[in-house]
CSV table of C-alpha atoms in Angstrom, one decimal:
chain,number,residue,atom,x,y,z
A,1,MET,CA,-37.5,-1.1,-16.2
A,2,ASN,CA,-37.7,-0.8,-12.4
A,3,VAL,CA,-36.0,2.0,-10.5
A,4,THR,CA,-33.0,-0.1,-9.4
A,5,ARG,CA,-32.2,-1.3,-12.9
A,6,ARG,CA,-32.6,2.2,-14.3
A,7,THR,CA,-30.3,3.6,-11.7
A,8,ASP,CA,-27.7,0.9,-12.4
A,9,ALA,CA,-27.9,1.6,-16.1
A,10,VAL,CA,-27.3,5.3,-15.5
A,11,LEU,CA,-24.3,4.6,-13.3
A,12,LEU,CA,-22.9,2.3,-15.9
A,13,LEU,CA,-23.3,5.0,-18.5
A,14,VAL,CA,-21.6,7.5,-16.2
A,15,ALA,CA,-18.7,5.1,-15.7
A,16,LEU,CA,-18.3,4.6,-19.4
A,17,VAL,CA,-18.3,8.4,-20.1
A,18,TRP,CA,-15.9,9.0,-17.1
A,19,GLY,CA,-13.5,6.3,-18.2
A,20,SER,CA,-13.5,7.5,-21.8
A,21,SER,CA,-12.8,11.0,-20.7
A,22,TYR,CA,-9.2,10.1,-20.0
A,23,LEU,CA,-8.7,8.8,-23.5
A,24,ALA,CA,-10.3,12.0,-24.9
A,25,ALA,CA,-8.0,14.1,-22.7
A,26,LYS,CA,-4.9,12.1,-23.7
A,27,THR,CA,-5.8,12.7,-27.4
A,28,ALA,CA,-6.6,16.4,-26.9
A,29,THR,CA,-3.4,17.2,-25.0
A,30,ALA,CA,-1.3,15.4,-27.7
A,31,ALA,CA,-2.5,18.1,-30.1
A,32,LEU,CA,-3.1,21.2,-27.9
A,33,PRO,CA,-1.6,22.8,-24.8
A,34,VAL,CA,-3.0,21.4,-21.6
A,35,MET,CA,-4.4,24.8,-20.4
A,36,ALA,CA,-6.1,25.4,-23.7
A,37,VAL,CA,-7.9,22.0,-23.4
A,38,LEU,CA,-8.9,22.7,-19.8
A,39,PHE,CA,-10.1,26.2,-20.6
A,40,ALA,CA,-12.2,25.0,-23.5
A,41,ARG,CA,-13.6,22.2,-21.3
A,42,TYR,CA,-14.6,24.6,-18.6
A,43,VAL,CA,-16.1,27.2,-20.9
A,44,LEU,CA,-18.3,24.6,-22.7
A,45,SER,CA,-19.4,23.3,-19.3
A,46,ALA,CA,-20.2,26.8,-18.0
A,47,LEU,CA,-22.2,27.6,-21.1
A,48,ALA,CA,-24.2,24.4,-20.9
A,49,CYS,CA,-24.9,24.9,-17.1
A,50,GLY,CA,-25.8,28.5,-17.7
A,51,ALA,CA,-28.3,27.5,-20.4
A,52,LEU,CA,-29.8,24.9,-18.2
A,53,VAL,CA,-30.2,27.4,-15.3
A,54,ALA,CA,-31.8,30.0,-17.7
A,55,PHE,CA,-34.2,27.3,-19.1
A,56,ARG,CA,-35.2,25.9,-15.8
A,57,SER,CA,-35.2,29.1,-13.6
A,58,ARG,CA,-37.1,27.4,-10.8
A,59,ARG,CA,-35.6,29.2,-7.8
A,60,SER,CA,-33.4,32.1,-7.0
A,61,TRP,CA,-29.7,31.9,-6.2
A,62,THR,CA,-28.5,32.1,-2.6
A,63,ARG,CA,-25.3,33.6,-1.2
A,64,GLY,CA,-24.6,30.2,0.4
A,65,GLU,CA,-24.6,28.6,-3.0
A,66,ILE,CA,-22.2,31.2,-4.4
A,67,ARG,CA,-19.9,30.8,-1.4
A,68,VAL,CA,-19.9,27.1,-1.4
A,69,GLY,CA,-19.7,26.9,-5.2
A,70,SER,CA,-16.6,29.2,-5.2
A,71,VAL,CA,-14.7,27.1,-2.6
A,72,LEU,CA,-15.5,23.9,-4.6
A,73,GLY,CA,-14.7,25.7,-7.8
A,74,VAL,CA,-11.1,26.2,-6.6
A,75,THR,CA,-10.6,22.6,-5.5
A,76,GLN,CA,-12.3,21.3,-8.6
A,77,ALA,CA,-10.0,23.4,-10.8
A,78,ALA,CA,-6.9,22.0,-8.9
A,79,VAL,CA,-8.1,18.5,-9.5
A,80,LEU,CA,-8.6,18.9,-13.2
A,81,VAL,CA,-5.3,20.8,-13.7
A,82,LEU,CA,-3.4,17.9,-11.9
A,83,GLU,CA,-5.4,15.3,-13.8
A,84,THR,CA,-5.0,16.8,-17.2
A,85,TYR,CA,-1.2,17.4,-16.8
A,86,GLY,CA,-1.0,13.8,-15.4
A,87,VAL,CA,-2.8,12.2,-18.3
A,88,ALA,CA,-0.6,14.2,-20.7
A,89,HIS,CA,2.5,12.5,-19.1
A,90,THR,CA,1.2,8.9,-18.7
A,91,SER,CA,-1.2,6.5,-20.4
A,92,ALA,CA,-4.9,6.9,-20.3
A,93,ALA,CA,-5.1,3.5,-18.7
A,94,ASN,CA,-2.8,4.4,-15.9
A,95,ALA,CA,-4.6,7.7,-15.3
A,96,GLY,CA,-7.9,6.0,-14.9
A,97,LEU,CA,-6.5,3.3,-12.6
A,98,ILE,CA,-4.7,5.8,-10.3
A,99,ILE,CA,-7.5,8.3,-10.0
A,100,SER,CA,-9.8,5.4,-8.9
A,101,LEU,CA,-7.8,5.5,-5.6
A,102,THR,CA,-10.1,8.5,-4.8
A,103,ILE,CA,-12.6,5.8,-3.7
A,104,VAL,CA,-10.1,4.6,-1.0
A,105,LEU,CA,-8.9,8.0,0.0
A,106,THR,CA,-12.2,9.7,0.5
A,107,PRO,CA,-13.3,7.6,3.5
A,108,LEU,CA,-9.9,8.2,5.1
A,109,LEU,CA,-10.4,12.0,4.8
A,110,ASP,CA,-14.0,12.0,5.7
A,111,ARG,CA,-13.8,10.7,9.3
A,112,GLY,CA,-15.6,13.5,11.1
A,113,GLY,CA,-17.8,13.0,14.1
A,114,GLY,CA,-15.5,10.3,15.6
A,115,ARG,CA,-16.5,7.8,13.0
A,116,ARG,CA,-14.2,4.8,12.8
A,117,LEU,CA,-13.6,2.7,9.7
A,118,PRO,CA,-13.8,-1.1,10.1
A,119,GLY,CA,-10.7,-3.2,9.8
A,120,THR,CA,-12.0,-4.8,6.7
A,121,PHE,CA,-11.8,-1.4,5.0
A,122,PHE,CA,-8.1,-1.1,5.6
A,123,LEU,CA,-7.6,-4.6,4.2
A,124,ALA,CA,-9.6,-3.9,1.1
A,125,ALA,CA,-7.9,-0.5,0.7
A,126,GLY,CA,-4.5,-2.2,0.9
A,127,LEU,CA,-5.4,-4.7,-1.7
A,128,CYS,CA,-6.8,-1.9,-3.9
A,129,VAL,CA,-3.6,0.1,-3.7
A,130,ALA,CA,-1.5,-3.0,-4.4
A,131,ALA,CA,-3.6,-3.9,-7.4
A,132,VAL,CA,-3.3,-0.4,-8.8
A,133,GLY,CA,0.4,-0.4,-8.3
A,134,LEU,CA,0.8,-3.8,-10.1
A,135,LEU,CA,-1.5,-2.8,-13.0
A,136,THR,CA,0.2,0.5,-13.6
A,137,ALA,CA,3.7,-1.0,-13.4
A,138,GLY,CA,3.1,-2.8,-16.7
A,139,ASN,CA,6.0,-5.1,-17.6
A,140,GLY,CA,7.9,-4.6,-14.3
A,141,LEU,CA,8.5,-2.3,-11.4
A,142,HIS,CA,10.1,1.0,-12.2
A,143,ALA,CA,10.5,4.5,-10.7
A,144,PRO,CA,7.2,6.4,-10.7
A,145,ARG,CA,6.6,8.5,-13.8
A,146,LEU,CA,5.8,12.2,-13.6
A,147,GLY,CA,2.3,11.6,-15.0
A,148,ASP,CA,1.6,8.8,-12.4
A,149,MET,CA,2.7,11.1,-9.5
A,150,LEU,CA,0.5,13.9,-10.8
A,151,MET,CA,-2.5,11.5,-11.1
A,152,LEU,CA,-1.8,10.3,-7.5
A,153,ALA,CA,-1.8,14.0,-6.3
A,154,ALA,CA,-5.0,14.5,-8.3
A,155,ALA,CA,-6.6,11.5,-6.5
A,156,VAL,CA,-5.7,13.0,-3.1
A,157,VAL,CA,-7.1,16.5,-4.0
A,158,ARG,CA,-10.2,14.9,-5.6
A,159,ALA,CA,-10.8,13.0,-2.3
A,160,ALA,CA,-10.5,16.3,-0.4
A,161,HIS,CA,-12.9,17.9,-2.9
A,162,VAL,CA,-15.5,15.1,-2.5
A,163,THR,CA,-15.2,15.4,1.3
A,164,LEU,CA,-15.7,19.2,1.1
A,165,VAL,CA,-18.8,18.7,-1.1
A,166,GLY,CA,-20.3,16.6,1.6
A,167,ARG,CA,-19.4,18.8,4.5
A,168,LEU,CA,-20.2,22.2,2.9
A,169,THR,CA,-23.6,21.1,1.6
A,170,ALA,CA,-24.7,19.1,4.6
A,171,GLY,CA,-27.8,20.7,6.1
A,172,ARG,CA,-28.0,23.3,3.4
A,173,ARG,CA,-30.7,23.7,0.7
A,174,SER,CA,-28.4,24.0,-2.3
A,175,ASP,CA,-29.2,23.5,-5.9
A,176,PRO,CA,-26.6,21.1,-7.5
A,177,LEU,CA,-27.0,22.9,-10.8
A,178,HIS,CA,-26.3,26.3,-9.2
A,179,LEU,CA,-23.2,24.9,-7.5
A,180,THR,CA,-21.9,23.3,-10.7
A,181,THR,CA,-22.5,26.5,-12.6
A,182,VAL,CA,-20.5,28.5,-10.1
A,183,GLN,CA,-17.7,26.0,-10.2
A,184,THR,CA,-17.5,25.9,-14.0
A,185,ALA,CA,-17.7,29.7,-14.3
A,186,LEU,CA,-15.0,30.3,-11.6
A,187,GLY,CA,-12.8,27.6,-13.2
A,188,SER,CA,-13.1,29.3,-16.5
A,189,ALA,CA,-12.0,32.6,-14.9
A,190,LEU,CA,-9.1,31.0,-13.0
A,191,LEU,CA,-7.8,29.2,-16.1
A,192,LEU,CA,-8.1,32.1,-18.6
A,193,PRO,CA,-4.8,33.8,-17.7
A,194,ALA,CA,-2.8,30.6,-18.2
A,195,ALA,CA,-4.7,29.6,-21.3
A,196,ALA,CA,-4.7,33.0,-23.0
A,197,PRO,CA,-1.3,32.8,-24.7
A,198,SER,CA,-2.3,29.6,-26.5
A,199,LEU,CA,-5.8,30.7,-27.6
A,200,PRO,CA,-6.5,31.9,-31.1
A,201,ALA,CA,-6.1,35.6,-31.6
Protein backbone atom coordinates (compact mmCIF):
# COMPACT_ATOMS: atom_id res chain seq x y z
CA MET A 1 0.00 0.00 0.00
CA ASN A 2 1.50 3.36 -1.02
CA VAL A 3 1.74 6.35 1.33
CA THR A 4 -1.30 8.15 -0.10
CA ARG A 5 -3.60 5.15 0.25
CA ARG A 6 -2.29 4.40 3.72
CA THR A 7 -2.92 8.00 4.77
CA ASP A 8 -6.43 7.89 3.31
CA ALA A 9 -7.12 4.63 5.16
CA VAL A 10 -5.96 6.14 8.45
CA LEU A 11 -8.12 9.24 7.90
CA LEU A 12 -11.12 7.03 7.15
CA LEU A 13 -10.50 5.10 10.37
CA VAL A 14 -10.25 8.37 12.31
CA ALA A 15 -13.55 9.54 10.79
CA LEU A 16 -15.25 6.27 11.79
CA VAL A 17 -13.96 6.49 15.37
CA TRP A 18 -14.80 10.18 15.60
CA GLY A 19 -18.32 9.65 14.29
CA SER A 20 -19.00 6.70 16.56
CA SER A 21 -17.83 8.70 19.58
CA TYR A 22 -21.09 10.68 19.53
CA LEU A 23 -23.14 7.51 19.69
CA ALA A 24 -20.94 6.28 22.54
CA ALA A 25 -21.34 9.60 24.37
CA LYS A 26 -25.12 9.50 23.87
CA THR A 27 -25.27 5.99 25.32
CA ALA A 28 -22.99 6.83 28.25
CA THR A 29 -24.79 10.04 29.23
CA ALA A 30 -28.12 8.20 29.21
CA ALA A 31 -26.85 6.08 32.10
CA LEU A 32 -24.37 8.36 33.89
CA PRO A 33 -24.04 12.07 34.74
CA VAL A 34 -22.37 14.11 32.00
CA MET A 35 -19.51 15.29 34.22
CA ALA A 36 -18.75 11.76 35.39
CA VAL A 37 -18.54 10.59 31.77
CA LEU A 38 -16.27 13.49 30.84
CA PHE A 39 -14.02 13.02 33.85
CA ALA A 40 -13.61 9.30 33.14
CA ARG A 41 -12.83 10.08 29.50
CA TYR A 42 -10.19 12.62 30.48
CA VAL A 43 -8.56 10.46 33.14
CA LEU A 44 -8.28 7.48 30.80
CA SER A 45 -6.79 9.72 28.11
CA ALA A 46 -4.34 11.29 30.55
CA LEU A 47 -3.20 7.88 31.81
CA ALA A 48 -2.75 6.59 28.26
CA CYS A 49 -0.77 9.69 27.24
CA GLY A 50 1.33 9.52 30.40
CA ALA A 51 2.17 5.88 29.71
CA LEU A 52 3.19 6.72 26.14
CA VAL A 53 5.40 9.58 27.33
CA ALA A 54 7.06 7.34 29.93
CA PHE A 55 7.60 4.57 27.39
CA ARG A 56 8.92 6.84 24.67
CA SER A 57 10.92 9.35 26.76
CA ARG A 58 12.79 10.78 23.77
CA ARG A 59 13.10 14.41 24.75
CA SER A 60 12.62 16.60 27.78
CA TRP A 61 9.63 18.83 28.35
CA THR A 62 9.80 22.56 27.67
CA ARG A 63 8.09 25.43 29.46
CA GLY A 64 6.56 26.44 26.16
CA GLU A 65 4.87 23.05 25.80
CA ILE A 66 3.38 23.36 29.28
CA ARG A 67 2.17 26.93 28.67
CA VAL A 68 0.67 26.16 25.27
CA GLY A 69 -0.76 22.85 26.46
CA SER A 70 -2.41 24.61 29.42
CA VAL A 71 -4.13 27.20 27.22
CA LEU A 72 -5.28 24.51 24.80
CA GLY A 73 -6.37 22.35 27.73
CA VAL A 74 -8.85 25.01 28.84
CA THR A 75 -10.33 25.48 25.37
CA GLN A 76 -10.46 21.72 24.76
CA ALA A 77 -12.28 21.18 28.05
CA ALA A 78 -14.80 23.88 27.10
CA VAL A 79 -15.40 22.15 23.76
CA LEU A 80 -15.97 18.74 25.32
CA VAL A 81 -18.26 20.05 28.06
CA LEU A 82 -20.46 21.77 25.46
CA GLU A 83 -20.33 18.75 23.14
CA THR A 84 -21.19 16.20 25.81
CA TYR A 85 -24.05 18.23 27.26
CA GLY A 86 -25.19 18.87 23.70
CA VAL A 87 -25.25 15.22 22.66
CA ALA A 88 -27.09 14.41 25.90
CA HIS A 89 -29.91 16.73 24.78
CA THR A 90 -30.08 15.91 21.07
CA SER A 91 -29.57 12.93 18.80
CA ALA A 92 -26.12 11.51 18.03
CA ALA A 93 -26.81 12.18 14.33
CA ASN A 94 -27.60 15.85 14.94
CA ALA A 95 -24.54 16.20 17.16
CA GLY A 96 -22.24 14.82 14.47
CA LEU A 97 -23.78 16.98 11.76
CA ILE A 98 -23.68 20.24 13.70
CA ILE A 99 -20.13 19.80 15.00
CA SER A 100 -19.01 19.34 11.38
CA LEU A 101 -19.62 23.09 10.97
CA THR A 102 -16.22 23.46 12.64
CA ILE A 103 -14.75 22.86 9.19
CA VAL A 104 -16.57 25.96 7.91
CA LEU A 105 -15.97 28.12 10.98
CA THR A 106 -12.23 27.51 11.34
CA PRO A 107 -11.17 29.32 8.14
CA LEU A 108 -13.39 32.26 9.13
CA LEU A 109 -11.59 32.59 12.47
CA ASP A 110 -8.12 31.85 11.12
CA ARG A 111 -7.72 34.82 8.80
CA GLY A 112 -4.49 36.25 10.18
CA GLY A 113 -1.89 37.94 8.03
CA GLY A 114 -4.47 39.65 5.83
CA ARG A 115 -5.44 36.44 4.09
CA ARG A 116 -8.69 36.61 2.16
CA LEU A 117 -11.02 33.73 1.53
CA PRO A 118 -12.23 33.20 -2.05
CA GLY A 119 -15.84 33.80 -2.93
CA THR A 120 -16.30 30.12 -3.66
CA PHE A 121 -15.58 29.41 0.01
CA PHE A 122 -18.54 31.51 1.13
CA LEU A 123 -20.77 29.83 -1.44
CA ALA A 124 -19.70 26.38 -0.27
CA ALA A 125 -19.99 27.43 3.38
CA GLY A 126 -23.53 28.68 2.83
CA LEU A 127 -24.53 25.42 1.17
CA CYS A 128 -22.96 23.46 4.02
CA VAL A 129 -24.83 25.42 6.69
CA ALA A 130 -28.11 25.07 4.78
CA ALA A 131 -27.58 21.32 4.35
CA VAL A 132 -26.84 20.83 8.05
CA GLY A 133 -29.94 22.87 8.92
CA LEU A 134 -32.17 20.78 6.67
CA LEU A 135 -30.72 17.46 7.84
CA THR A 136 -31.04 18.31 11.53
CA ALA A 137 -34.58 19.63 11.07
CA GLY A 138 -35.80 16.09 10.44
CA ASN A 139 -39.48 16.02 9.54
CA GLY A 140 -39.92 19.77 9.47
CA LEU A 141 -38.64 23.14 10.65
CA HIS A 142 -38.95 23.77 14.37
CA ALA A 143 -37.46 25.91 17.11
CA PRO A 144 -33.82 24.99 17.85
CA ARG A 145 -33.42 22.37 20.56
CA LEU A 146 -31.18 23.00 23.57
CA GLY A 147 -28.86 20.20 22.51
CA ASP A 148 -28.55 21.57 18.98
CA MET A 149 -27.68 25.04 20.29
CA LEU A 150 -25.06 23.58 22.63
CA MET A 151 -23.53 21.66 19.72
CA LEU A 152 -23.44 24.85 17.65
CA ALA A 153 -21.65 26.61 20.51
CA ALA A 154 -19.26 23.66 20.68
CA ALA A 155 -18.54 24.01 16.95
CA VAL A 156 -17.65 27.69 17.42
CA VAL A 157 -15.39 26.97 20.41
CA ARG A 158 -13.81 24.01 18.63
CA ALA A 159 -13.02 26.23 15.63
CA ALA A 160 -11.39 28.71 18.01
CA HIS A 161 -9.47 25.83 19.61
CA VAL A 162 -8.19 24.58 16.25
CA THR A 163 -7.18 28.14 15.32
CA LEU A 164 -5.30 28.50 18.60
CA VAL A 165 -3.49 25.21 18.03
CA GLY A 166 -2.18 26.54 14.72
CA ARG A 167 -1.19 29.94 16.06
CA LEU A 168 0.35 28.84 19.36
CA THR A 169 2.42 26.04 17.83
CA ALA A 170 3.57 27.91 14.71
CA GLY A 171 7.35 28.23 14.69
CA ARG A 172 7.68 26.27 17.93
CA ARG A 173 9.32 22.93 18.43
CA SER A 174 6.50 21.26 20.33
CA ASP A 175 5.93 17.55 20.87
CA PRO A 176 2.26 16.79 20.06
CA LEU A 177 2.23 14.02 22.68
CA HIS A 178 3.48 16.41 25.36
CA LEU A 179 0.82 18.97 24.42
CA THR A 180 -1.91 16.32 24.48
CA THR A 181 -0.72 15.01 27.85
CA VAL A 182 -0.87 18.50 29.37
CA GLN A 183 -4.34 19.06 27.92
CA THR A 184 -5.76 15.80 29.26
CA ALA A 185 -4.13 16.19 32.68
CA LEU A 186 -5.40 19.77 33.03
CA GLY A 187 -8.84 18.76 31.80
CA SER A 188 -8.99 16.02 34.44
CA ALA A 189 -8.13 18.55 37.14
CA LEU A 190 -10.67 21.10 35.89
CA LEU A 191 -13.50 18.57 35.72
CA LEU A 192 -12.81 16.82 39.03
CA PRO A 193 -14.73 19.30 41.26
CA ALA A 194 -17.85 19.04 39.08
CA ALA A 195 -17.59 15.26 38.70
CA ALA A 196 -16.72 14.48 42.33
CA PRO A 197 -20.32 14.36 43.69
CA SER A 198 -21.28 11.66 41.17
CA LEU A 199 -18.14 9.52 41.53
CA PRO A 200 -18.20 6.30 43.59
CA ALA A 201 -17.21 6.83 47.21
